[in-house]
Short mmCIF file of C-alpha atoms and ligand atoms in Angstrom, two decimals:
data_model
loop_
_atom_site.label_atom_id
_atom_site.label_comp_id
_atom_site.label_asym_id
_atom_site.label_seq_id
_atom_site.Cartn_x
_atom_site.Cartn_y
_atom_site.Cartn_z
CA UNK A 1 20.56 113.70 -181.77
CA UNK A 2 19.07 111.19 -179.87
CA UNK A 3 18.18 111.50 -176.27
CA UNK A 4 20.04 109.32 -173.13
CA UNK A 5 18.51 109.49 -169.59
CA UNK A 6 21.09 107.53 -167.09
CA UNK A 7 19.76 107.56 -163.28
CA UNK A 8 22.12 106.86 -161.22
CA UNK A 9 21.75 104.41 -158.00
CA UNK A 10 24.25 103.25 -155.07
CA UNK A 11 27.80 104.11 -155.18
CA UNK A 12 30.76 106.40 -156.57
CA UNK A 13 31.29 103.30 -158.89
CA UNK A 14 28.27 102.99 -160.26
CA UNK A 15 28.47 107.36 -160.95
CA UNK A 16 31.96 106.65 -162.93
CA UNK A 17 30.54 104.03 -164.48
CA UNK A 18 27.40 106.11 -165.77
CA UNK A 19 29.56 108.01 -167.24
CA UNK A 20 31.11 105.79 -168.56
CA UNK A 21 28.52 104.94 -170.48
CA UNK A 22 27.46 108.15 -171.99
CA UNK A 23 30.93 108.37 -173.37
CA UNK A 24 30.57 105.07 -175.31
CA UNK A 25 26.95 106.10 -176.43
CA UNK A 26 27.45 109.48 -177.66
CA UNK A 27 29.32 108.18 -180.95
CA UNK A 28 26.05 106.65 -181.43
CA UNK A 29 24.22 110.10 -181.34
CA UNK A 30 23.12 110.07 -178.09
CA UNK A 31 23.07 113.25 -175.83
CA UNK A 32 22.37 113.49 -172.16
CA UNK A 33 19.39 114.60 -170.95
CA UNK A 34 18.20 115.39 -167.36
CA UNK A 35 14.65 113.44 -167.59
CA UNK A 36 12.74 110.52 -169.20
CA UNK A 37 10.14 111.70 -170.46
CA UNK A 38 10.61 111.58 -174.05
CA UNK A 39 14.46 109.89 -173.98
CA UNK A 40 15.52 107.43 -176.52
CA UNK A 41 17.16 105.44 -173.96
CA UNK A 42 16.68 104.85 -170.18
CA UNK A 43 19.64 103.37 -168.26
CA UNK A 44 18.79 102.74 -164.68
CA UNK A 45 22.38 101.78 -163.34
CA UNK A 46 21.43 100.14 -159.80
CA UNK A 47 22.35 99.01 -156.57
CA UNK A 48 21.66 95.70 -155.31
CA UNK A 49 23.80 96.18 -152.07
CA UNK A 50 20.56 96.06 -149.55
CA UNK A 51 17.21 95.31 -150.09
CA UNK A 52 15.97 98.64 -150.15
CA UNK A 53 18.14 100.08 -153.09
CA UNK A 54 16.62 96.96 -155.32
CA UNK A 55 13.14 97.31 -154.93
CA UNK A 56 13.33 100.94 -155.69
CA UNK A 57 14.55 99.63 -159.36
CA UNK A 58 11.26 97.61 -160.15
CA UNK A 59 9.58 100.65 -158.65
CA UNK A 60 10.98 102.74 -161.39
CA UNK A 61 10.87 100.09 -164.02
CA UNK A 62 6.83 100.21 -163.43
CA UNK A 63 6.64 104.32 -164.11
CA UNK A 64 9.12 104.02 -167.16
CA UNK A 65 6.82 101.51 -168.50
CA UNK A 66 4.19 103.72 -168.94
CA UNK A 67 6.72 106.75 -170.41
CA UNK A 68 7.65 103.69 -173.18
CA UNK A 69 3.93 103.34 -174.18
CA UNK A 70 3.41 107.04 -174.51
CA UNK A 71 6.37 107.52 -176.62
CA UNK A 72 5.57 104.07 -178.78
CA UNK A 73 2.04 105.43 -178.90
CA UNK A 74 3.29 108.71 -180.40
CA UNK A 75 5.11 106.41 -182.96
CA UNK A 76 8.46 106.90 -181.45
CA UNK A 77 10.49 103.79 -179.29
CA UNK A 78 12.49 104.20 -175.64
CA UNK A 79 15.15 101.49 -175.34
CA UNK A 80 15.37 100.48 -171.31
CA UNK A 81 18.08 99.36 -169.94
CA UNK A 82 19.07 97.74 -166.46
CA UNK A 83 22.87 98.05 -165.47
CA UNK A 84 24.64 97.63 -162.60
CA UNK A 85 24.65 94.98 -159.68
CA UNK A 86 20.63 94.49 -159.69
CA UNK A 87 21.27 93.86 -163.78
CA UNK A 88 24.32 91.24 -162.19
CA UNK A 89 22.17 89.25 -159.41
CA UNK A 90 18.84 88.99 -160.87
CA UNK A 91 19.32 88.95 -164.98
CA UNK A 92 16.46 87.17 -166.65
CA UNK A 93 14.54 87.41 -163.92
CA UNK A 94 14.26 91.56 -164.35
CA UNK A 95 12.88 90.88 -168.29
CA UNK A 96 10.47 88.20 -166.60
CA UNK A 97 8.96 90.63 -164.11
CA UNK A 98 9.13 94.19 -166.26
CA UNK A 99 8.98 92.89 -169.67
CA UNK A 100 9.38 96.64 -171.01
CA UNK A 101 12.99 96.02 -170.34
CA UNK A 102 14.97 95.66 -173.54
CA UNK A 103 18.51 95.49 -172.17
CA UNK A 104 20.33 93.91 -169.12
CA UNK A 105 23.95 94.32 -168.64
CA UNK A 106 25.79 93.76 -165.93
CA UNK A 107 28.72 96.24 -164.28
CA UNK A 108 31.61 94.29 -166.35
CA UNK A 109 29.96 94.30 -169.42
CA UNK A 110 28.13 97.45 -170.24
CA UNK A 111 31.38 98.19 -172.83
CA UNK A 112 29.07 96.15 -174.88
CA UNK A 113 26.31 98.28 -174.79
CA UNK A 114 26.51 99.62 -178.35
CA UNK A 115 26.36 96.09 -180.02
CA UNK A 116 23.74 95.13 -177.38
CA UNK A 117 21.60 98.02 -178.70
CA UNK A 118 22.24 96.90 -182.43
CA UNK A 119 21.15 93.38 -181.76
CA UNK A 120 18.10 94.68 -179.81
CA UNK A 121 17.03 96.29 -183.19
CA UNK A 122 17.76 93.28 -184.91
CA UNK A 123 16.46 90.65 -182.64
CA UNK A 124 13.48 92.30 -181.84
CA UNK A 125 14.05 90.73 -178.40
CA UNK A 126 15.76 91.14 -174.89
CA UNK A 127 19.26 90.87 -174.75
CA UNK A 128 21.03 90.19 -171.55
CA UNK A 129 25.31 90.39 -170.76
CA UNK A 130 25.93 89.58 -167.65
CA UNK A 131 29.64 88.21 -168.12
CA UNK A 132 32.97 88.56 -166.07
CA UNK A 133 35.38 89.73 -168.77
CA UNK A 134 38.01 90.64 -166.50
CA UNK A 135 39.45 94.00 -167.80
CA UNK A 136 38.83 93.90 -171.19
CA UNK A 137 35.88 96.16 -170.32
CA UNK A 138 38.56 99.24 -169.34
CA UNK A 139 40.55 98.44 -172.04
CA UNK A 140 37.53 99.11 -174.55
CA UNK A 141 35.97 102.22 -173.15
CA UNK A 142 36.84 106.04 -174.20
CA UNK A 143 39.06 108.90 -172.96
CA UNK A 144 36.88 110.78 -170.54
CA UNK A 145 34.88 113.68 -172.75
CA UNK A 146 34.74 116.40 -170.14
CA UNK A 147 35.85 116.66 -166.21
CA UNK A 148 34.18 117.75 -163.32
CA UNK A 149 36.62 119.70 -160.70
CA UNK A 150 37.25 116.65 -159.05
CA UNK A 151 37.26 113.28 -160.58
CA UNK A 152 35.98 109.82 -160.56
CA UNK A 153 39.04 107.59 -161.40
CA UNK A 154 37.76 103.37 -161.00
CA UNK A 155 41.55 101.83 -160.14
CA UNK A 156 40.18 98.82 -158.79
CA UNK A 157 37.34 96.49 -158.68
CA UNK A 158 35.85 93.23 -157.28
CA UNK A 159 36.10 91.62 -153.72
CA UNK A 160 37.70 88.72 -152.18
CA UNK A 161 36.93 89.10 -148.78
CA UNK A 162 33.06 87.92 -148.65
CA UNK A 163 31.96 89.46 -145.28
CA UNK A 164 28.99 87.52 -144.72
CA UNK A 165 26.65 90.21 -145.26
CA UNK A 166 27.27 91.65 -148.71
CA UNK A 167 27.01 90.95 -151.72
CA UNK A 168 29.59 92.63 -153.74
CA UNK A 169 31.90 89.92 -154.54
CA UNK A 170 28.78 88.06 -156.13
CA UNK A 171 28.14 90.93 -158.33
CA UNK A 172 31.25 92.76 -159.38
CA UNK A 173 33.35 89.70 -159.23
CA UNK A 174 36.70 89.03 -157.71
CA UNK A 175 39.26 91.95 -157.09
CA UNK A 176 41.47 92.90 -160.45
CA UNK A 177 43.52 96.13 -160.52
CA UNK A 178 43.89 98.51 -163.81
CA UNK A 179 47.32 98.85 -165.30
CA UNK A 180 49.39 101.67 -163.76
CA UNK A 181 49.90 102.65 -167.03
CA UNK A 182 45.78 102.87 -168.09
CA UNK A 183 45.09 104.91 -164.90
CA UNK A 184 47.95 107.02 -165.34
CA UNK A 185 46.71 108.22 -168.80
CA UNK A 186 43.43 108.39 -167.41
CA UNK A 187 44.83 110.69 -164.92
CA UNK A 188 46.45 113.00 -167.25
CA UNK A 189 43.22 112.86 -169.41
CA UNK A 190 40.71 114.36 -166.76
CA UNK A 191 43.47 116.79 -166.02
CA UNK A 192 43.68 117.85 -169.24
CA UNK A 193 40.04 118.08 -169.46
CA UNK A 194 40.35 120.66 -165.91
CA UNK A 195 40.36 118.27 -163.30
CA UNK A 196 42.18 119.28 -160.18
CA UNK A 197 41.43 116.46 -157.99
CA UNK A 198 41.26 112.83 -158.53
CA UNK A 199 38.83 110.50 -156.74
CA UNK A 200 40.66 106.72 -156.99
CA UNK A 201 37.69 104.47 -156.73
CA UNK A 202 37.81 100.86 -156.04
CA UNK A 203 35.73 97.96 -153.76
CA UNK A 204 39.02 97.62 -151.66
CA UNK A 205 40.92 100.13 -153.56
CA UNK A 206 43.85 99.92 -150.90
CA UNK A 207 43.95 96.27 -152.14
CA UNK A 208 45.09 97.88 -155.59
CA UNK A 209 48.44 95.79 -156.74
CA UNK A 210 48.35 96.34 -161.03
CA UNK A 211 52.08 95.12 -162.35
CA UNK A 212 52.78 95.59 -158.26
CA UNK A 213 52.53 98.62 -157.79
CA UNK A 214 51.07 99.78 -154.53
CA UNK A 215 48.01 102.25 -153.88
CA UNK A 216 50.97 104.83 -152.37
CA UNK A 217 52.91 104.38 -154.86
CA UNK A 218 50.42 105.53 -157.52
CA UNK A 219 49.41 107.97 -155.55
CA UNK A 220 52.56 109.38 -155.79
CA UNK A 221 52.68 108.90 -159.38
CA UNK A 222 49.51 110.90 -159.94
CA UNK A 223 50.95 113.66 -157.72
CA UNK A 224 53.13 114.22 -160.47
CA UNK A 225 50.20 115.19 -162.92
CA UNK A 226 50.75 118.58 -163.99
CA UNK A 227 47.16 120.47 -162.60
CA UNK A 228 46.55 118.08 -160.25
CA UNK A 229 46.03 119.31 -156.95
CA UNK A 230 44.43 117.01 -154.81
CA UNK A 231 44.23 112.89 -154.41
CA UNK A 232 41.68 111.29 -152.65
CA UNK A 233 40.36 107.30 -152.44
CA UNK A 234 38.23 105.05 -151.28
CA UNK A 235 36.48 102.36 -149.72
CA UNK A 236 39.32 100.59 -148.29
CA UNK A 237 39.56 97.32 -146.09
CA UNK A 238 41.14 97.57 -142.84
CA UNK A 239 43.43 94.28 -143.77
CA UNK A 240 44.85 96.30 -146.85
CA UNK A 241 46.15 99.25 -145.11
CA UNK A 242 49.91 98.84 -146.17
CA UNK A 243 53.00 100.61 -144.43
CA UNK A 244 53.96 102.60 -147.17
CA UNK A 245 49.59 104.21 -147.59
CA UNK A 246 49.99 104.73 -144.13
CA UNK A 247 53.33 106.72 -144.40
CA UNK A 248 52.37 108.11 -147.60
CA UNK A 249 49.42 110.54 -145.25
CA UNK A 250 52.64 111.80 -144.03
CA UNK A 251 54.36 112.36 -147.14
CA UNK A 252 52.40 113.41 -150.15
CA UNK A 253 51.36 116.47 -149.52
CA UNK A 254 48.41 116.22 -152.41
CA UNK A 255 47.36 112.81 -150.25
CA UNK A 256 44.38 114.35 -148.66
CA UNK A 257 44.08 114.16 -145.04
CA UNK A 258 40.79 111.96 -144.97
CA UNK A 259 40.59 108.26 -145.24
CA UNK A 260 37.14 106.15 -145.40
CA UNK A 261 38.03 102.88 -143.38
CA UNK A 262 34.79 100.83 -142.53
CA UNK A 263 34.96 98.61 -139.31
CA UNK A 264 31.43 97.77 -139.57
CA UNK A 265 30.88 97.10 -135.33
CA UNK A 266 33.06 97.33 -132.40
CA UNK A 267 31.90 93.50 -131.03
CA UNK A 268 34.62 90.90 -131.57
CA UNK A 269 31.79 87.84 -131.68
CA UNK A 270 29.80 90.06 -134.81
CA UNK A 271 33.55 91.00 -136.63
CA UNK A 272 33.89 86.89 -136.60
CA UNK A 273 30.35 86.10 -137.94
CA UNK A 274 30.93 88.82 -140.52
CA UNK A 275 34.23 87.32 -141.65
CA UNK A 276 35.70 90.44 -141.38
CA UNK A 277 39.28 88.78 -140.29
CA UNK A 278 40.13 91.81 -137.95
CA UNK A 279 39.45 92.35 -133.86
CA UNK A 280 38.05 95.84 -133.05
CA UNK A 281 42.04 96.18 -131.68
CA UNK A 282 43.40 95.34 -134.19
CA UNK A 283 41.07 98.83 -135.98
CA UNK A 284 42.21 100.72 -132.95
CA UNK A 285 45.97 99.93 -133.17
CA UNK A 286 45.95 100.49 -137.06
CA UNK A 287 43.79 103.91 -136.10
CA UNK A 288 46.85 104.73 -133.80
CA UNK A 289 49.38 104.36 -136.41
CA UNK A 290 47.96 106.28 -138.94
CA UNK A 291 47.28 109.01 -136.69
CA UNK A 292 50.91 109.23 -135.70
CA UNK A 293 51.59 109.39 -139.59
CA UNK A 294 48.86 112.26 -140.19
CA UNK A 295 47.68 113.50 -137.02
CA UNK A 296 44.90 115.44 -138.26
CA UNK A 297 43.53 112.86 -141.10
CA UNK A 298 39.85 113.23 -140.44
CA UNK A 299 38.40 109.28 -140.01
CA UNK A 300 35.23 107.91 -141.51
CA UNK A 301 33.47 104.52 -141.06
CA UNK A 302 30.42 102.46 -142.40
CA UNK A 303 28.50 100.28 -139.64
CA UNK A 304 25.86 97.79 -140.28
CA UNK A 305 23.43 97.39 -136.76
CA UNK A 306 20.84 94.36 -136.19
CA UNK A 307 23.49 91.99 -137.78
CA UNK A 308 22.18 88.45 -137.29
CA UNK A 309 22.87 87.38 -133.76
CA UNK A 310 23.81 91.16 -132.64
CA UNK A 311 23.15 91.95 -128.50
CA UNK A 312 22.95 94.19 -126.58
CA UNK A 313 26.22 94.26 -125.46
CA UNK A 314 27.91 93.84 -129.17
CA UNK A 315 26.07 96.95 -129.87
CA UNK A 316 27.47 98.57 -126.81
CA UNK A 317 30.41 97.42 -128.07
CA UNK A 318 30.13 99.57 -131.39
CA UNK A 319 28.99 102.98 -129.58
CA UNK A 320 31.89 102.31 -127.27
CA UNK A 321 34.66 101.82 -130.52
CA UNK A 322 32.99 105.25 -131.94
CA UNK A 323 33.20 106.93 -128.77
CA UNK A 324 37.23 106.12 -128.76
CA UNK A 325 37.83 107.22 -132.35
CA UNK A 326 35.73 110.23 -133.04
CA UNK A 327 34.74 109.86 -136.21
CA UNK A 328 34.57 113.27 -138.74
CA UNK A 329 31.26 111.21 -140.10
CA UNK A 330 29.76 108.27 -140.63
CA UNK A 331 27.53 105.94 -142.54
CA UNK A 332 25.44 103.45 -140.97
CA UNK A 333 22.94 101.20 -142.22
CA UNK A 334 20.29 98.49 -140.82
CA UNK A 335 21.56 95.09 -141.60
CA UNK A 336 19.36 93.78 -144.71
CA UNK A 337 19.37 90.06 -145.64
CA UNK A 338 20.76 89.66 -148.84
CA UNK A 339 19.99 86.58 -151.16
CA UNK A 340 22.38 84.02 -151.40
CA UNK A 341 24.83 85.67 -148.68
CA UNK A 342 25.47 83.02 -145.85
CA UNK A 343 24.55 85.81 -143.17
CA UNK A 344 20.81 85.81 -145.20
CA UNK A 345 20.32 82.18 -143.61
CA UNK A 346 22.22 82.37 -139.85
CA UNK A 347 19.71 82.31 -136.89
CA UNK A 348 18.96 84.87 -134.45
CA UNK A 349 17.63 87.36 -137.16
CA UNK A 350 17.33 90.61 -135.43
CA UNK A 351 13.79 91.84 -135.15
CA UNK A 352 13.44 95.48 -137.36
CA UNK A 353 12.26 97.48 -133.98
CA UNK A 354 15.23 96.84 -132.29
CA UNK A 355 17.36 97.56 -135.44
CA UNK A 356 15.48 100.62 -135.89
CA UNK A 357 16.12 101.78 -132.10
CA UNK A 358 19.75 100.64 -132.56
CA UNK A 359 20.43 103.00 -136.04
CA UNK A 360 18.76 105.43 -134.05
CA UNK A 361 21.40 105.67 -131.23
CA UNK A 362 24.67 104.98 -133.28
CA UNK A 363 23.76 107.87 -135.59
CA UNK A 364 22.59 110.41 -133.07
CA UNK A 365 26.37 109.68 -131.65
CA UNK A 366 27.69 109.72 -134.91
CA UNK A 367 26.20 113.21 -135.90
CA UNK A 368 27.24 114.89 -132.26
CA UNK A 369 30.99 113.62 -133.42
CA UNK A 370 30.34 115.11 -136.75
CA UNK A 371 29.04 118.10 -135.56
CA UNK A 372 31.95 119.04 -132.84
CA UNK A 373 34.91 117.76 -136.36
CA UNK A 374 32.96 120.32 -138.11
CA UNK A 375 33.04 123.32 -135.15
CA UNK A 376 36.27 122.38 -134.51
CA UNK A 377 37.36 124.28 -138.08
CA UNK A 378 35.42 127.47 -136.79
CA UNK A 379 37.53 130.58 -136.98
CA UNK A 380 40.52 128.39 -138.62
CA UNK A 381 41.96 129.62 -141.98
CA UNK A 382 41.85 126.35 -144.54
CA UNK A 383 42.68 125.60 -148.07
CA UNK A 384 39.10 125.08 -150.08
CA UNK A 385 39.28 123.85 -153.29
CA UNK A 386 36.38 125.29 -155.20
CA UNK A 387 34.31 123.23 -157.27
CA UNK A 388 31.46 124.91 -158.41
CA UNK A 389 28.39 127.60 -157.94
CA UNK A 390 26.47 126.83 -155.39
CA UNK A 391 22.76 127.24 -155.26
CA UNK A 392 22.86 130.69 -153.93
CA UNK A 393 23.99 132.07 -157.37
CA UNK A 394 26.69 134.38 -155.49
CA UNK A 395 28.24 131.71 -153.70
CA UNK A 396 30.75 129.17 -154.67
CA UNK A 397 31.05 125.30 -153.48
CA UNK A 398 34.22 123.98 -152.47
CA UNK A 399 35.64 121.39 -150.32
CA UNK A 400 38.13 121.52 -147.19
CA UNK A 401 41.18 118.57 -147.11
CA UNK A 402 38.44 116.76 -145.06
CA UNK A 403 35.99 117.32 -147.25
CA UNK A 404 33.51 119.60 -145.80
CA UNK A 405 31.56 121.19 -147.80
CA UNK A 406 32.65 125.05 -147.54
CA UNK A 407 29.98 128.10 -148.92
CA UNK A 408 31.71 131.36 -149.50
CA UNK A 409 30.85 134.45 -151.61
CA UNK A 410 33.35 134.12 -154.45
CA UNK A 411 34.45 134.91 -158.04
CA UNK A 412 33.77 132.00 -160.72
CA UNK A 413 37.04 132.56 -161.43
CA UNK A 414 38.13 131.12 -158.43
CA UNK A 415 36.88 127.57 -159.56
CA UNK A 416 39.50 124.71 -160.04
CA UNK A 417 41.79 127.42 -157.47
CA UNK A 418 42.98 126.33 -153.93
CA UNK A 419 42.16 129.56 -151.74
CA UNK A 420 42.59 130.24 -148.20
CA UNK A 421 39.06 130.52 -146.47
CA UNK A 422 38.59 131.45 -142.94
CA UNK A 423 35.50 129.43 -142.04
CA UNK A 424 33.35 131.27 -139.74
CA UNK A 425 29.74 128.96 -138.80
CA UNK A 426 28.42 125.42 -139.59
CA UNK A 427 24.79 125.04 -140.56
CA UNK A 428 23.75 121.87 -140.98
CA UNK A 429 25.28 120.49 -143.47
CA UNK A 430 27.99 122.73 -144.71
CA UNK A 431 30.65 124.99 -143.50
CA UNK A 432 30.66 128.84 -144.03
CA UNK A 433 33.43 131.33 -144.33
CA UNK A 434 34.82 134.14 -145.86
CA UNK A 435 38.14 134.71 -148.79
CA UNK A 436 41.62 135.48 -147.74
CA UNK A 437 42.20 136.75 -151.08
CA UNK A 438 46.55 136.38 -150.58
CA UNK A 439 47.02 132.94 -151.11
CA UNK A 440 45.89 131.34 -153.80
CA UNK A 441 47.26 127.55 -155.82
N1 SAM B 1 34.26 97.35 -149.52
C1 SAM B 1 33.82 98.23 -148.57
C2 SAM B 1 34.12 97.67 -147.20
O1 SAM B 1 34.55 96.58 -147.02
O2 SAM B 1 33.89 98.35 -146.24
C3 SAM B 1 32.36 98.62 -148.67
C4 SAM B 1 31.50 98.14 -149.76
S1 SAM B 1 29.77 98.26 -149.59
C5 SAM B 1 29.41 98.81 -151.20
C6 SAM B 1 29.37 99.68 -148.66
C7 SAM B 1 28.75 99.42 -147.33
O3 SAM B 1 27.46 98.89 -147.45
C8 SAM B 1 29.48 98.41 -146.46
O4 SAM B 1 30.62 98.94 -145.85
C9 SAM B 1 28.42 98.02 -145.46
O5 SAM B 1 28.44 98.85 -144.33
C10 SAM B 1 27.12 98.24 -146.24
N2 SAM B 1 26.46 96.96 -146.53
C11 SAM B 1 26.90 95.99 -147.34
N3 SAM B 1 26.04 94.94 -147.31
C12 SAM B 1 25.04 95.27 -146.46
C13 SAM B 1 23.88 94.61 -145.99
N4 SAM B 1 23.56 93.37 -146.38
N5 SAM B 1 23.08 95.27 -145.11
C14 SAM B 1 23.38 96.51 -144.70
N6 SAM B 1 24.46 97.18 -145.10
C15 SAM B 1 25.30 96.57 -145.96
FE1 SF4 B 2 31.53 93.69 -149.34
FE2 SF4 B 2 33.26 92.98 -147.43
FE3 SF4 B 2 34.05 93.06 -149.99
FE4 SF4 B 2 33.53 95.35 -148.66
S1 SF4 B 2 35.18 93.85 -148.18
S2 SF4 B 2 32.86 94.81 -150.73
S3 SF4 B 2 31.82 94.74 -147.37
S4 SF4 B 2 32.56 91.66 -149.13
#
């Protein structure tokens, strides 16, 4: 057996893709294992979304270097590997400033990964994929080998919308959509394999049209998965949001009542600049109706502050959108120039105090909303899908439709269950309650 280390950077598609890529490995002998020191193979599967999440990469690169000359000095040999978007934007350039790196491969590609390996012991050299091959990349990787509770499912990926800022449609290429057919037997797979909810992941995943179907429709589809419980997706685009997703909150009952729609800021002028191609009305009117279709679908939102050419006043703008839709919670990030992306170049940079003050503000507001969604379950009776042990070995982790966290003191048995749990505090970061042992699902 050899040894795999995969760290994991950025988002929920770079974590299904990781695992991805243990899957195709292990027919090669490799096991996972929960450090470097020691592996056979290093895959650092990055972010390159803001400046930040890339430099921590060559950061890492530098202390695996030293790892690789232990083990080579010991007369053994760690393969490292770069995936993900960092592997995408910068290629050659990684090999030419950590030339320990033996692999690059880029989020479309790593499928490959197996003959890359075999040509790196041949060549004796780097060897770099950074291609675009569509979705023959789905169509060559494995069933799923085991399941958490709830799922990872990638229905979706790529971007056509290039908001100024972001560099997404750069590095994962242009939106495609799986099969219905693929992601349904993917579906049915992780069921089989015990999971109980399904996470459908995609850039714009509402934007999902494979052989025309619709994002509701498949939703519905998976609904019909024997020991599936629960469906959940995300990120979507506000311009995707069909009729029939919107009615579907109203109609399939395993359609969880939480939806992930990032407006980015509440200022008309910095939607524009952003190309976002929607007013802050139009996000309020499309709030409106899917209230009306799910009136208790809990709402969350990214926002970038300090985008070029943000004032006073456009931030104003943002605290005042926030204040009108009450988010459940929130991410929010400073705006960070990203090579290549036409917002890198426009004038009026903002200056990183201001941007600092500005985060500041937006997610003290942000955390008082989450904070009075979260006391607003308190002495409620919900269904909590349980999902694992939590640290506390007598307690078990499980999630709420909205997808609190929930801590309760609970039988293993009870994982994979729905149970009715009346939650009774909020600490920080998680609800608390206690079983009503009656209902179970
Ligand atoms: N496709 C999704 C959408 O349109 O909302 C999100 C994709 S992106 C991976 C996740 C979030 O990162 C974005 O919603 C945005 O808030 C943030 N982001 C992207 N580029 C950024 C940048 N240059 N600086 C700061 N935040 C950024
Ligand atoms: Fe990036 Fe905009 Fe595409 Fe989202 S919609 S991935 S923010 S370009």
């Amino acid at each position: 057996m050899k040894k795999l280390f995969v760290k994991t950077y950025g988002c929920q598609m770079n974590a299904y893709d990781s695992a991805k890529m243990a899957d195709l490995l292990a027919p090669l002998g490799y096991a996972q294992t929960d450090a470097p020191d020691g592996a056979d193979m290093v895959i650092l599967n990055t972010c390159h979304i803001r400046e930040k999440a890339a430099e921590k990469v060559y950061s890492e690169l530098g202390r695996l270097r030293t790892l690789k000359a232990e083990k080579a000095k010991a007369g053994g040999q760690m393969l490292l590997a770069v995936a993900g978007c960092v592997a995408q934007a910068e290629g050659a350039e990684i090999v030419a400033r950590q030339p320990a790196v033996d692999l690059v491969v880029g989020p479309q590609s790593y499928h490959r990964l197996p003959e890359m390996i075999a040509r790196a012991a041949r060549e004796h050299g780097h060897v770099l994929e950074t291609d675009f091959p569509a979705l023959e990349k789905f169509d060559s990787l494995p069933a799923p080998m085991e399941s958490g509770i709830s799922a990872f499912l990638t229905v979706q990926e790529g971007c056509d919308k290039f908001c100024t800022f972001c560099v997404v449609p750069y590095t994962r290429g242009s939106e495609e959509s799986r099969s219905p057919d693929a992601i349904l037997r993917e579906a049915r797979q992780l069921a089989e394999k015990g999971a109980r909810e399904i996470v459908l992941l995609g850039q714009n995943v509402n934007a999902y049209n494979g052989e025309d179907w619709s994002l509701a429709r498949l939703c519905d589809a998976i609904a019909g998965i024997e020991g599936i419980k629960r469906i959940r997706y995300t990120t979507s685009h506000p311009r995707d949001m069909g009729d029939d997703l919107i009615a579907a909150h109203g109609e399939n009952p395993k359609l969880m009542p939480y939806l992930h729609l990032p407006v980015q800021s509440g200022s008309d002028t910095v939607l524009e600049a952003m190309n976002r191609q929607h007013t802050s009305d139009d996000y309020r009117r499309l709030i409106e109706r899917i209230r009306k279709s799910r009136p208790d679908i809990a709402l969350t939102s990214d926002f970038i502050v300090g985008f070029p050419g943000e004032s006073d006043a456009d931030f104003e703008a943002t605290l005042r959108l926030i204040d009108g839709i009450g988010y459940a919670t929130a991410f929010s990030f400073k705006y960070s120039k990203r090579p290549g992306t036409p917002a890198s170049t426009m004038r009026k940079q903002i200056p990183e105090d201001v941007k600092v003050a500005r985060l500041d503000a937006l997610q003290k507001l942000l955390l008082k909303q989450q904070y009075a969604f979260d006391d607003s379950q308190i002495g409620k009776v919900v269904p909590v899908l349980f999902e694992k042990r939590a640290r506390d070995q007598h307690q078990l982790m499980g999630r709420t439709p909205y997808l609190q966290p929930v801590h309760v003191h609970g039988d293993v048995s009870l994982l994979g269950q729905v149970a009715d749990v009346k939650i009774e505090k909020r600490t920080a970061n998680s609800l608390h309650g206690a079983l009503l042992q009656e209902r179970r699902a």
